[in-house]
Tab-separated table of C-alpha atoms in Angstrom:
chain	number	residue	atom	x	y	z
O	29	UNK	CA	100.326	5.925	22.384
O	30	UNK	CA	97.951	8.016	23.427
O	31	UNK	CA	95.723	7.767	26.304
O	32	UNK	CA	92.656	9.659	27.413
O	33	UNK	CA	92.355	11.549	30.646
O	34	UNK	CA	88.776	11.871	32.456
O	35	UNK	CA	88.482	14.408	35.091
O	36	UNK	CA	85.823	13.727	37.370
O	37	UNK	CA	84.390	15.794	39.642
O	38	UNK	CA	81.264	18.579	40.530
O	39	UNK	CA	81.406	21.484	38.072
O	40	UNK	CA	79.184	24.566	38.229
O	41	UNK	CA	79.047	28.141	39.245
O	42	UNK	CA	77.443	30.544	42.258
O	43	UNK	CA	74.666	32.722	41.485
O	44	UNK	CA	73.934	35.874	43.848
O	45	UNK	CA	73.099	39.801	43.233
O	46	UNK	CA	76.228	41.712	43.949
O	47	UNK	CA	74.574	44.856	43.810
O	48	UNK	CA	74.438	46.637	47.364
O	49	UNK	CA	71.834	45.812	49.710
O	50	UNK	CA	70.365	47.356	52.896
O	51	UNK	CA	70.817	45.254	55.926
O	52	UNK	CA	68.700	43.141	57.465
O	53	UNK	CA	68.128	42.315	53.810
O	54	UNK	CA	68.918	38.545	53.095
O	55	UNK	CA	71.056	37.785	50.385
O	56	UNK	CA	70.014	34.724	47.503
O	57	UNK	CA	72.598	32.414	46.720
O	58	UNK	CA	72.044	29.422	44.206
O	59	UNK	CA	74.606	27.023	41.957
O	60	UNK	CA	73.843	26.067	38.853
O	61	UNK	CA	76.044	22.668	38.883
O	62	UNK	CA	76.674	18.996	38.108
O	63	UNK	CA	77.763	16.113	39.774
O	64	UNK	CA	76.931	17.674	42.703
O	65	UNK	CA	76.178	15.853	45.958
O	66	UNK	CA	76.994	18.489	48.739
O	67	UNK	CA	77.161	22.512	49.072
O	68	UNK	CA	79.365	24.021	51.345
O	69	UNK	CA	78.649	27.991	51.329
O	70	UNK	CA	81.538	30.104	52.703
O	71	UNK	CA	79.587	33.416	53.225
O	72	UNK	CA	83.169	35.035	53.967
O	73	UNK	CA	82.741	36.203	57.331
O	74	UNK	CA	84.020	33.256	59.770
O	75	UNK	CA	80.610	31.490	58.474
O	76	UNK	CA	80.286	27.844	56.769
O	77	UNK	CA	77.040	26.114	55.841
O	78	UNK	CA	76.958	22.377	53.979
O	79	UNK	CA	73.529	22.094	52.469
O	80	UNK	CA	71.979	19.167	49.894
O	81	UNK	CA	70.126	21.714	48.248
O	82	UNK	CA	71.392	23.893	45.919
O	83	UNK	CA	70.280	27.161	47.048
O	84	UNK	CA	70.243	29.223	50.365
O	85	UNK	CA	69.631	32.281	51.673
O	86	UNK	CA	72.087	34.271	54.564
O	87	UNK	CA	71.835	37.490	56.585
O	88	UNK	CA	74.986	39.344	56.674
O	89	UNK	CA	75.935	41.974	58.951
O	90	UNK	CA	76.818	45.451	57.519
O	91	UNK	CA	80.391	45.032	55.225
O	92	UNK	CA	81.703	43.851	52.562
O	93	UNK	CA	82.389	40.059	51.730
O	94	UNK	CA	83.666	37.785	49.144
O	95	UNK	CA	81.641	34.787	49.074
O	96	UNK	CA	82.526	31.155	47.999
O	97	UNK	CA	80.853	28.173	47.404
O	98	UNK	CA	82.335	24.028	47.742
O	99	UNK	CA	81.210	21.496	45.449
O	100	UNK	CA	81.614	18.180	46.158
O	101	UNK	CA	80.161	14.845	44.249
O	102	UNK	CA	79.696	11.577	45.536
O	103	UNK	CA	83.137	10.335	45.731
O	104	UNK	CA	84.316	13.400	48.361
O	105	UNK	CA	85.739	14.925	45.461
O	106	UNK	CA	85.880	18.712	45.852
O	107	UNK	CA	86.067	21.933	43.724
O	108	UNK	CA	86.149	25.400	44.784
O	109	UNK	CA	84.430	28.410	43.365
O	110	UNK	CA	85.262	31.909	44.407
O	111	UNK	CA	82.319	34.526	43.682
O	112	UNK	CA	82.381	37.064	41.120
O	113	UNK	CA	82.310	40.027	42.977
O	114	UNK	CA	81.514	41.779	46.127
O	115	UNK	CA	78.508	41.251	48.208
O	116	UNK	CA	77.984	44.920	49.611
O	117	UNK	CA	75.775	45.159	52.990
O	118	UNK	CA	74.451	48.969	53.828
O	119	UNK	CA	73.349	49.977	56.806
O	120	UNK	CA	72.106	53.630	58.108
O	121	UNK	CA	71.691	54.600	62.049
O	122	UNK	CA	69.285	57.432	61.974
O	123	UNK	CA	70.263	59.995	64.824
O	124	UNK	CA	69.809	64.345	65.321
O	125	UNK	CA	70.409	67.137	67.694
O	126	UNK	CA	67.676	69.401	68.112
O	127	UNK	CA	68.409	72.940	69.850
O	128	UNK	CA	65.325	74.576	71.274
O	129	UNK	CA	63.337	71.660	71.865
O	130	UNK	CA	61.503	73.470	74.463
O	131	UNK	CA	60.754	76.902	73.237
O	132	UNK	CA	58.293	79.983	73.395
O	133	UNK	CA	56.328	80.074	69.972
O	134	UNK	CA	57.963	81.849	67.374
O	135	UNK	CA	61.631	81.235	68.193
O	136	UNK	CA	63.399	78.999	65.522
O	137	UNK	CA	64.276	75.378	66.906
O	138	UNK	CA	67.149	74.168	64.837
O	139	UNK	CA	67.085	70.369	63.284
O	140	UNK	CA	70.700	68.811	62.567
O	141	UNK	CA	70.917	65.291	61.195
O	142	UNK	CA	73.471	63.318	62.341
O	143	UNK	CA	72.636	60.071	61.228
O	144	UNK	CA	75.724	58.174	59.811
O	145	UNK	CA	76.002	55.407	57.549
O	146	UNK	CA	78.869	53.486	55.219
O	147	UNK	CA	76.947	54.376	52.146
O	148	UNK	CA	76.173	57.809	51.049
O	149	UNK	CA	73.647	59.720	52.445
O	150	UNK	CA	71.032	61.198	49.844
O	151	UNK	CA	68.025	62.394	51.938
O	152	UNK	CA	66.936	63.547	55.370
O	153	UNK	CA	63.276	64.076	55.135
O	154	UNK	CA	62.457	66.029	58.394
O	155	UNK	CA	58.898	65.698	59.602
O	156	UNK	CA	57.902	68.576	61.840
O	157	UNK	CA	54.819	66.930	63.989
O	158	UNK	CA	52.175	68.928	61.454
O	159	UNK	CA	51.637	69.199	57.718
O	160	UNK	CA	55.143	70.373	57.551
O	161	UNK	CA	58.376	68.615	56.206
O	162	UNK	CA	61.201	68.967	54.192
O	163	UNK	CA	64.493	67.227	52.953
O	164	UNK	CA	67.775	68.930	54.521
O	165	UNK	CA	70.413	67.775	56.377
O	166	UNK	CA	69.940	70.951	58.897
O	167	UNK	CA	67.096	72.975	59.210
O	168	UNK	CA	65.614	75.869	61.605
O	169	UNK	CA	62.094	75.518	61.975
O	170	UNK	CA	59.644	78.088	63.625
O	171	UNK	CA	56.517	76.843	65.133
O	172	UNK	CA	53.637	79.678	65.278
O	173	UNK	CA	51.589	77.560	68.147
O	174	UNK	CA	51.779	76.303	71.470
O	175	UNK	CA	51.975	72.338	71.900
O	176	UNK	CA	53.853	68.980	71.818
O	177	UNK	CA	55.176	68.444	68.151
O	178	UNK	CA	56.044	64.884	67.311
O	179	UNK	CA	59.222	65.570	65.133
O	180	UNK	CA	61.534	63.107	63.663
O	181	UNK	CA	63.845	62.650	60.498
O	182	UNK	CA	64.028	59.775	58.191
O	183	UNK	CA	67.665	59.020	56.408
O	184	UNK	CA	67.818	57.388	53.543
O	185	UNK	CA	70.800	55.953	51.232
O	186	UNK	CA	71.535	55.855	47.643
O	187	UNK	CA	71.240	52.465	47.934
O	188	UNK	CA	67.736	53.049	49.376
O	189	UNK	CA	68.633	52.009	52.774
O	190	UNK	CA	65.798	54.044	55.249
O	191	UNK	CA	66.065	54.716	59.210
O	192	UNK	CA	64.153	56.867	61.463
O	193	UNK	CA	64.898	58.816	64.583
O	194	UNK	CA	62.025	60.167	66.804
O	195	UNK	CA	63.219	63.602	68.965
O	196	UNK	CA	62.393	62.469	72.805
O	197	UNK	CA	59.774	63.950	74.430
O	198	UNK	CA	58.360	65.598	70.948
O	199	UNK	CA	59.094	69.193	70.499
O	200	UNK	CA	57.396	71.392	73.275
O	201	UNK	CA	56.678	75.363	72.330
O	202	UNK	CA	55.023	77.086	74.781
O	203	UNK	CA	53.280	80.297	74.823
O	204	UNK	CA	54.876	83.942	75.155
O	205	UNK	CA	54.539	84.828	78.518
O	206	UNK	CA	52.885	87.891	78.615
O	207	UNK	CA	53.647	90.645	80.894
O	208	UNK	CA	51.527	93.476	82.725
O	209	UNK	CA	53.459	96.144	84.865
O	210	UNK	CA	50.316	98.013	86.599
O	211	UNK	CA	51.922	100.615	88.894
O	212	UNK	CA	50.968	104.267	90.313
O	213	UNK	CA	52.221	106.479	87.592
O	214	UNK	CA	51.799	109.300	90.024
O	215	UNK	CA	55.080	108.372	91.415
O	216	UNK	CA	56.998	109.084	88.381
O	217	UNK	CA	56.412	112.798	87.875
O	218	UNK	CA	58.399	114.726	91.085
């Protein structure tokens, strides 16, 4: 004889972009399922949340997690779905040296990003404190007038991911000094 066998139970699937992010992006997380009473999303990183509704959004912190989601239907039944791939979170920390922040006009001041971030650094669009700028990781620059420059770099990402790092205090050039030696050239001719 032969006898039929009905599974019950939720059924569905997780939907969420995998492609890399920039943090504090959120990321969108939805299931498209049935029979369905209660979500539990495991974001992967020591976090749980058990919602009715079958979407939700989460902030992750820069890394790399696997996400997976718990359906369960009325009768505590429970099925577990592991994500498709990799939820990537970027993050860049915009930082510099400058050498020659305070210098007499003319003398090169040299620029060095060292911003650092776990995705790969495409641009570092230096911004000079006047109609000036240009994209280089390390630069000398050569201001023709006295003043207080606001300088700072922006980093950005191949993913797109964007930070900004203002030099303290601005960049200061100050005048040549200029020198006059008056004297008695009398002295000079013995």
């Amino acid at each position: 004889a032969i006898q039929n066998i009905t599974i019950k139970g939720p059924t569905g699937n997780m939907i969420y972009k995998s492609s890399p992010v920039c943090y504090p992006d959120t990321i969108q997380f939805s299931a498209s399922a049935n029979n369905t009473t209660l979500y539990t999303w495991d974001f992967s990183d020591g976090n749980t949340v058990s919602t009715v509704k079958n979407k939700i959004s989460y902030l992750y912190a820069p890394g790399d997690y696997l996400p997976k989601l718990i359906l369960q239907d009325s009768l505590g039944c429970k099925v577990s779905i592991v994500g498709s791939d990799t939820v990537k979170i970027y993050d860049v920390k915009a930082n510099a040296n400058i050498t020659g922040s305070i210098s007499c006009d003319l003398t090169p001041v040299q620029f060095t990003d060292l911003s650092t971030s776990e995705d790969n650094i495409t641009h570092h669009y230096w911004f000079f404190g006047y109609n000036d700028s240009t994209d280089q990781k390390s630069v000398s620059h050569i201001y023709k007038t006295p003043g207080v420059y606001n300088a700072y770099v922006i980093t950005e990402t191949e993913t797109g991911c964007r930070d900004t790092f203002n030099v303290p205090a601005g960049v200061q050039i100050l005048p040549k000094p200029e020198i006059n030696i008056a004297g008695d050239s009398s002295v000079c001719s013995m």
